[in-house]
Coordinates of C-alpha atoms and ligand atoms in Angstrom, one line a residue:
X1 CA 1.6 17.2 45.2
X2 CA 0.2 16.8 41.7
X3 CA -1.6 19.9 40.4
X4 CA -4.9 19.1 38.6
X5 CA -6.4 21.5 36.0
X6 CA -9.9 21.1 34.6
X7 CA -10.2 23.6 31.7
X8 CA -13.7 24.0 30.3
X9 CA -14.6 25.8 27.1
X10 CA -18.4 26.1 27.5
X11 CA -20.3 24.8 24.5
X12 CA -17.0 24.4 22.6
X13 CA -17.9 21.1 20.8
X14 CA -19.9 21.3 17.6
X15 CA -20.9 19.5 14.4
X16 CA -19.1 19.7 11.0
X17 CA -20.0 22.9 9.1
X18 CA -20.2 23.3 5.3
X19 CA -19.0 26.9 5.8
X20 CA -15.7 25.4 7.3
X21 CA -15.4 22.8 4.5
X22 CA -16.8 20.1 6.8
X23 CA -14.7 21.0 9.8
X24 CA -15.9 21.9 13.2
X25 CA -15.0 25.2 15.0
X26 CA -12.7 23.2 17.3
X27 CA -10.9 21.7 14.2
X28 CA -10.7 25.1 12.6
X29 CA -9.4 27.0 15.6
X30 CA -5.7 27.5 16.2
X31 CA -5.1 25.4 19.3
X32 CA -1.4 24.7 19.8
X33 CA -1.9 23.7 23.5
X34 CA -4.5 21.0 23.0
X35 CA -2.7 19.8 19.8
X36 CA 0.5 19.5 21.7
X37 CA -1.2 17.5 24.5
X38 CA -3.5 15.3 22.4
X39 CA -0.8 12.8 21.2
X40 CA 0.4 12.2 24.7
X41 CA -3.0 12.2 26.4
X42 CA -6.0 9.9 26.9
X43 CA -8.6 11.4 24.5
X44 CA -12.2 10.3 24.3
X45 CA -15.9 11.1 24.6
X46 CA -18.0 11.4 27.8
X47 CA -21.7 11.8 28.3
X48 CA -22.1 14.9 30.5
X49 CA -25.9 15.0 30.1
X50 CA -27.7 12.0 31.7
X51 CA -30.6 10.5 30.0
X52 CA -33.9 12.2 30.8
X53 CA -32.2 15.4 31.8
X54 CA -32.1 18.6 29.6
X55 CA -28.7 19.7 28.2
X56 CA -28.2 22.6 30.5
X57 CA -24.9 24.1 31.6
X58 CA -25.9 23.7 35.3
X59 CA -26.3 19.9 34.8
X60 CA -23.2 19.5 32.6
X61 CA -20.8 21.5 34.8
X62 CA -22.0 19.6 37.9
X63 CA -21.2 16.5 36.0
X64 CA -17.7 17.7 35.2
X65 CA -17.0 18.5 38.9
X66 CA -17.7 14.8 39.5
X67 CA -21.2 15.0 41.0
X68 CA -23.9 12.9 39.6
X69 CA -26.8 15.2 38.5
X70 CA -29.4 12.6 38.9
X71 CA -28.6 12.5 42.5
X72 CA -27.6 16.1 43.4
X73 CA -29.2 18.4 40.8
X74 CA -32.4 20.0 42.2
X75 CA -32.8 22.9 39.8
X76 CA -31.2 26.0 38.4
X77 CA -32.7 28.3 41.0
X78 CA -31.0 26.5 44.0
X79 CA -27.6 26.7 42.3
X80 CA -27.8 30.4 41.7
X81 CA -29.2 31.0 45.3
X82 CA -25.9 29.4 46.6
X83 CA -23.9 31.7 44.2
X84 CA -25.7 34.7 45.8
X85 CA -24.9 33.4 49.3
X86 CA -28.6 32.9 50.1
X87 CA -29.2 30.7 53.1
X88 CA -32.1 28.2 52.5
X89 CA -33.9 25.7 54.7
X90 CA -34.4 22.1 53.8
X91 CA -38.1 22.5 53.0
X92 CA -37.7 25.7 51.0
X93 CA -38.6 25.6 47.3
X94 CA -36.1 27.9 45.5
X95 CA -37.1 29.4 42.1
X96 CA -35.0 31.2 39.6
X97 CA -37.0 34.4 39.0
X98 CA -36.4 36.3 35.8
X99 CA -37.6 39.8 35.1
X100 CA -39.0 39.5 31.6
X101 CA -40.8 41.6 29.0
X102 CA -44.0 40.3 27.6
X103 CA -46.5 41.6 25.0
X104 CA -49.3 41.1 27.6
X105 CA -49.3 38.9 30.7
X106 CA -52.3 36.9 29.6
X107 CA -53.2 33.8 27.6
X108 CA -52.9 35.8 24.4
X109 CA -49.5 37.3 25.4
X110 CA -46.0 36.3 24.1
X111 CA -42.5 36.3 25.6
X112 CA -40.7 39.3 24.1
X113 CA -37.5 39.3 26.1
X114 CA -36.3 36.8 28.8
X115 CA -33.8 39.4 30.1
X116 CA -36.1 42.6 30.2
X117 CA -33.8 44.5 27.9
X118 CA -30.7 43.3 29.9
X119 CA -31.9 45.5 32.7
X120 CA -29.1 46.9 34.9
X121 CA -28.4 45.3 38.3
X122 CA -29.4 48.4 40.2
X123 CA -32.7 48.8 38.4
X124 CA -33.4 45.1 38.7
X125 CA -32.7 45.1 42.4
X126 CA -35.0 48.1 42.9
X127 CA -37.8 46.3 41.2
X128 CA -37.3 43.2 43.3
X129 CA -37.2 45.2 46.5
X130 CA -40.5 46.8 45.5
X131 CA -42.0 43.4 44.8
X132 CA -40.8 42.2 48.1
X133 CA -42.4 45.1 49.9
X134 CA -45.7 44.7 48.1
X135 CA -46.0 40.9 47.8
X136 CA -43.5 39.4 50.3
X137 CA -45.2 37.1 52.7
X138 CA -44.6 34.3 55.2
X139 CA -44.7 32.0 52.1
X140 CA -42.9 34.0 49.3
X141 CA -39.8 36.2 49.4
X142 CA -38.0 37.9 46.6
X143 CA -34.2 38.1 46.6
X144 CA -32.3 40.5 44.3
X145 CA -29.5 39.0 42.2
X146 CA -27.9 40.6 39.2
X147 CA -29.5 42.2 36.1
X148 CA -32.6 40.2 35.2
X149 CA -31.7 37.1 37.3
X150 CA -33.3 36.9 40.7
X151 CA -34.5 34.3 43.2
X152 CA -37.9 33.6 44.7
X153 CA -38.0 31.5 47.8
X154 CA -41.2 29.6 48.7
X155 CA -41.2 28.7 52.4
X156 CA -42.3 25.1 53.1
X157 CA -42.7 24.6 49.4
X158 CA -41.3 21.1 49.9
X159 CA -42.8 18.7 49.4
X160 CA -45.6 20.2 47.4
X161 CA -47.2 20.3 44.0
X162 CA -45.4 23.5 43.0
X163 CA -42.2 21.6 43.1
X164 CA -43.3 19.5 40.2
X165 CA -44.4 22.3 37.9
X166 CA -42.5 22.1 34.6
X167 CA -42.3 25.8 33.6
X168 CA -40.6 26.6 30.3
X169 CA -37.3 28.5 30.8
X170 CA -38.1 32.0 29.4
X171 CA -35.1 31.9 27.0
X172 CA -36.8 28.9 25.3
X173 CA -40.0 30.8 25.0
X174 CA -39.0 33.8 22.8
X175 CA -41.9 35.1 20.7
X176 CA -44.0 32.2 21.8
X177 CA -47.3 32.1 23.6
X178 CA -47.4 32.3 27.4
X179 CA -50.6 30.3 27.5
X180 CA -49.3 26.9 28.4
X181 CA -47.1 28.1 31.2
X182 CA -49.7 30.5 32.7
X183 CA -52.0 27.6 32.9
X184 CA -49.4 25.7 34.9
X185 CA -49.0 28.6 37.3
X186 CA -52.8 28.8 37.7
X187 CA -52.7 25.2 38.9
X188 CA -51.1 26.5 42.0
X189 CA -53.3 29.4 43.1
X190 CA -50.9 31.1 45.6
X191 CA -48.2 31.2 42.9
X192 CA -50.6 32.4 40.2
X193 CA -51.8 35.2 42.5
X194 CA -48.2 36.2 43.1
X195 CA -47.1 36.3 39.4
X196 CA -50.3 38.0 38.3
X197 CA -50.0 40.7 40.9
X198 CA -46.3 41.1 40.2
X199 CA -47.1 41.8 36.5
X200 CA -49.7 44.3 37.6
X201 CA -47.2 46.1 39.8
X202 CA -44.5 46.1 37.1
X203 CA -46.9 47.5 34.5
X204 CA -48.0 50.4 36.7
X205 CA -46.5 53.8 36.0
X206 CA -43.1 54.7 37.4
X207 CA -41.3 51.7 36.1
X208 CA -39.5 52.9 33.0
X209 CA -37.6 49.6 32.4
X210 CA -38.8 47.0 30.0
X211 CA -39.5 44.5 32.9
X212 CA -43.2 43.8 32.6
X213 CA -43.5 40.5 34.5
X214 CA -41.7 38.0 36.6
X215 CA -41.1 34.4 35.4
X216 CA -40.4 31.9 38.2
X217 CA -38.9 28.6 36.8
X218 CA -36.0 26.1 37.5
X219 CA -37.2 25.5 41.0
X220 CA -36.0 22.9 43.5
X221 CA -35.0 22.1 47.0
X222 CA -31.7 23.5 48.3
X223 CA -28.5 22.4 46.6
X224 CA -26.4 20.3 48.9
X225 CA -23.1 18.8 47.6
X226 CA -20.6 16.7 49.5
X227 CA -17.4 18.6 50.0
X228 CA -15.1 18.4 47.0
X229 CA -12.1 18.2 49.4
X230 CA -13.4 15.2 51.2
X231 CA -14.3 13.5 48.0
X232 CA -11.1 14.1 46.1
X233 CA -8.6 15.1 48.8
X234 CA -7.8 18.2 46.7
X235 CA -7.9 21.8 47.7
X236 CA -9.9 23.3 44.8
X237 CA -11.1 26.5 43.3
X238 CA -13.5 27.5 40.5
X239 CA -12.8 30.5 38.2
X240 CA -15.7 31.6 36.1
X241 CA -17.8 34.6 35.0
X242 CA -21.1 32.8 35.4
X243 CA -23.2 32.5 38.5
X244 CA -24.1 28.9 38.2
X245 CA -20.5 27.7 38.1
X246 CA -19.7 29.9 41.1
X247 CA -22.8 28.4 42.9
X248 CA -21.6 24.8 42.2
X249 CA -18.1 25.7 43.5
X250 CA -19.5 27.3 46.6
X251 CA -21.9 24.4 47.3
X252 CA -18.9 22.0 47.0
X253 CA -17.0 24.0 49.5
X254 CA -14.4 25.2 47.0
X255 CA -12.8 28.6 46.7
X256 CA -14.7 30.8 44.3
X257 CA -12.3 33.3 42.8
X258 CA -13.8 36.4 41.4
X259 CA -11.9 37.9 38.4
X260 CA -12.6 41.5 37.6
X261 CA -13.6 41.9 34.0
X262 CA -14.7 38.3 33.5
X263 CA -17.6 38.9 31.3
X264 CA -18.5 35.5 29.8
X265 CA -18.0 37.0 26.4
X266 CA -15.3 36.9 23.7
X267 CA -13.6 40.0 25.3
X268 CA -13.4 38.4 28.8
X269 CA -10.4 39.0 31.0
X270 CA -8.2 36.0 30.0
X271 CA -5.1 37.4 31.7
X272 CA -7.1 37.8 34.9
X273 CA -8.3 34.3 34.8
X274 CA -4.9 32.9 34.0
X275 CA -3.4 35.0 36.8
X276 CA -6.1 33.8 39.3
X277 CA -5.4 30.2 38.3
X278 CA -1.6 30.5 38.7
X279 CA -2.0 32.3 42.1
X280 CA -4.4 29.7 43.5
X281 CA -2.2 26.8 42.4
X282 CA 0.7 28.2 44.5
X283 CA -1.1 26.6 47.4
X284 CA -4.1 24.8 46.0
X285 CA -4.2 21.5 44.1
X286 CA -7.2 21.7 41.7
X287 CA -8.5 24.5 39.6
X288 CA -11.7 24.5 37.4
X289 CA -11.3 27.3 34.8
X290 CA -14.5 27.9 32.9
X291 CA -14.8 30.0 29.7
X292 CA -18.3 30.9 28.7
X293 CA -17.4 32.6 25.4
X294 CA -17.6 29.6 22.9
X295 CA -21.2 28.9 24.2
X296 CA -22.3 32.5 23.7
X297 CA -20.9 32.5 20.1
X298 CA -22.7 29.2 19.5
X299 CA -26.0 30.8 20.6
X300 CA -25.4 33.8 18.4
X301 CA -24.6 31.5 15.5
X302 CA -21.3 33.2 14.8
X303 CA -18.8 30.7 13.3
X304 CA -16.0 33.2 13.1
X305 CA -16.4 34.3 16.8
X306 CA -16.7 30.7 18.0
X307 CA -13.5 29.7 16.2
X308 CA -11.8 32.8 17.8
X309 CA -13.2 32.0 21.2
X310 CA -11.7 28.5 21.1
X311 CA -8.4 29.8 19.8
X312 CA -8.2 32.2 22.7
X313 CA -9.2 29.6 25.2
X314 CA -6.3 27.5 24.1
X315 CA -3.7 30.2 23.5
X316 CA -4.5 32.3 26.5
X317 CA -5.5 29.7 29.1
X318 CA -4.4 26.1 28.1
X319 CA -1.0 26.9 26.6
X320 CA 0.2 29.4 29.2
X321 CA -0.9 27.1 32.1
X322 CA 0.9 24.2 30.4
X323 CA 4.1 26.3 30.1
X324 CA 3.7 27.6 33.7
X325 CA 3.6 24.0 35.1
X326 CA 6.2 22.5 32.9
X327 CA 8.4 20.1 34.9
X328 CA 5.9 19.7 37.7
X329 CA 3.5 16.7 38.3
X330 CA 0.4 17.8 36.6
X331 CA -2.9 16.5 35.3
X332 CA -4.6 18.6 32.7
X333 CA -8.1 17.9 31.5
X334 CA -9.6 20.0 28.7
X335 CA -13.2 19.5 27.6
X336 CA -16.5 21.2 27.2
X337 CA -19.7 20.9 29.2
X338 CA -21.9 20.2 26.3
X339 CA -22.0 21.0 22.5
X340 CA -23.6 24.3 21.4
X341 CA -23.7 23.6 17.6
X342 CA -23.8 26.6 15.4
X343 CA -26.5 24.8 13.3
X344 CA -29.1 24.8 16.1
X345 CA -27.8 27.7 18.2
X346 CA -28.7 25.9 21.3
X347 CA -27.3 23.0 23.4
X348 CA -27.1 19.5 22.2
X349 CA -26.9 16.3 24.3
X350 CA -24.2 14.5 22.4
X351 CA -21.2 13.2 24.4
X352 CA -18.4 15.8 24.6
X353 CA -14.7 15.4 23.6
X354 CA -12.2 15.4 26.4
X355 CA -8.4 15.2 26.8
X356 CA -6.6 14.0 29.9
X357 CA -2.9 14.6 30.1
X358 CA -0.9 13.2 33.0
X359 CA 2.7 14.2 33.2
X360 CA 3.6 11.0 35.1
X361 CA 1.8 8.6 32.8
X362 CA 2.2 9.5 29.2
X363 CA -0.4 8.0 26.9
X364 CA -0.7 7.6 23.2
X365 CA -3.4 9.7 21.8
X366 CA -4.6 11.1 18.4
X367 CA -2.7 13.7 16.4
X368 CA -5.0 16.6 17.3
X369 CA -7.9 17.3 19.6
X370 CA -11.2 17.3 17.9
X371 CA -14.7 15.8 18.2
X372 CA -13.8 13.3 15.4
X373 CA -10.5 12.3 16.9
X374 CA -12.1 11.9 20.3
X375 CA -14.6 9.5 18.8
X376 CA -12.0 7.5 17.0
X377 CA -10.1 6.4 20.1
X378 CA -13.0 4.4 21.3
X379 CA -12.6 5.7 24.9
X380 CA -16.2 6.5 26.1
X381 CA -17.3 7.4 29.6
X382 CA -21.0 6.7 29.8
X383 CA -21.3 8.7 33.0
X384 CA -19.7 12.1 32.7
X385 CA -19.2 12.4 36.5
X386 CA -16.6 9.6 36.1
X387 CA -14.3 11.9 34.1
X388 CA -12.6 13.5 37.0
X389 CA -12.1 10.1 38.8
X390 CA -10.9 8.7 35.5
X391 CA -8.3 11.5 35.2
X392 CA -7.3 11.0 38.8
X393 CA -7.2 7.2 38.4
X394 CA -9.7 6.9 41.2
X395 CA -13.0 5.3 41.7
X396 CA -16.1 7.3 40.8
X397 CA -19.1 8.5 42.7
X398 CA -19.7 6.1 45.5
Ligands
ZN401 ZN1 -22.7 25.4 29.0

C-alpha cells in the first residue's frame, strides 16, 4: 500500500525580501529534501484560501485535508471545541472565547492583550470555572480549554442573529478601540449582558492574572466533516502542536497523535514528530505533519528565525521521512497552508507553492522548490481542496 505524506510548514511561503537580496526565506533556507524532490515532482501553486474567506490557518488547513471550506467551515470555535472533545448539539452556537486584557471594558477601552499575558492553563481554567458558576445558564456555558483559549456554547443559538455577528478576532485588535465590537455584542442583549458581567467579575479583587474580560468570537454551528477514511480510503493521522489542526483531524475521524514537547515554536520537538510519523506509518497510510514554527517567525517578523524554521522543517522532517521510506511506494506532498510574509507579519491570501512527489510516477519539475519556481511551472489548482485528490490522482470533493 502506498504511503502518503502531507508535510505542512505553516506560513512558510513569503515574498522576496531586500534583506535577503531579493530572495524569500524558502529560497534562503537550506532545504536538501525539497530540493532533491523538486526536479522529480509536480510543482505548482494552489489557492488554499477561497474567495470571500479570510486567510486563517483553520480554513487553509481544512483545505489541505481536502475539505472545501465554503461547505464545511463553520468557525474557529467549533474546530477547537472538537479538539477539546466537547460534544455539541446541532443547534448549538459554539464560540471561541478568549481571556483578554483590556484598558477598560467600555467604548473608550482598547485591547491590550489577546492572550491575557499568556495566562497559564490552570489559572485560565479556574477563571472559566468561576464564570461558569456565576454566569452559566440554560443558554450559555463556559468550557475551559488551554491558557487563554476557551469555548462558550450558546444552546439553541442556531439559527439566530448571534450567529451572524462579525466580531473582530482579538489578535487583530491590538491597541485598537473596543467600541465597534462592543456595539455588535450590544445588538444581542443576552450576549452583551454575559460579556459585561464577565468583565465585572474578572475585574473584581482576587483575580491576580491580567485577564480582564472575555472576548467571544469565531462562532458557528458544530463542525461535521465526512470521514477522511471513507473519502480517501486511507487510514490517516494528524501530528501537530496546535489545537485547530487536531480538531480538524478529530472531526475527520483521523488519529490525532499527541507529541510531548510539540510547542509550535522553533524549539519544537522535531524528533518526537518524526518518530510519531514513522510509528504511525507502520500500520497507517496517510500522515499530515504540521509545523507551526515558520508562521510564528513570520508573525514576529524575524527573517533569521523563519529561514531557520524552514531549514529545520526540511532537514528534520522532510529529509528523514524521505530516507525512511526510500524504496517504498510513497507520495510526498510538501506545502504551506498560507503565506505569512515577513513584510506584513500576518497571513496573506496568495496561492501557496506545493510539491507532489510520487515514487511510481516520476515527473519533471523545477531545479529547486520555491515560490518563484512553483509559479513558473504553470500548474495552478484554483481550489486548494483539490490538492490531495491531485496528488492521489483521484477526483476531488464530490
Ligand atoms: Zn497557518
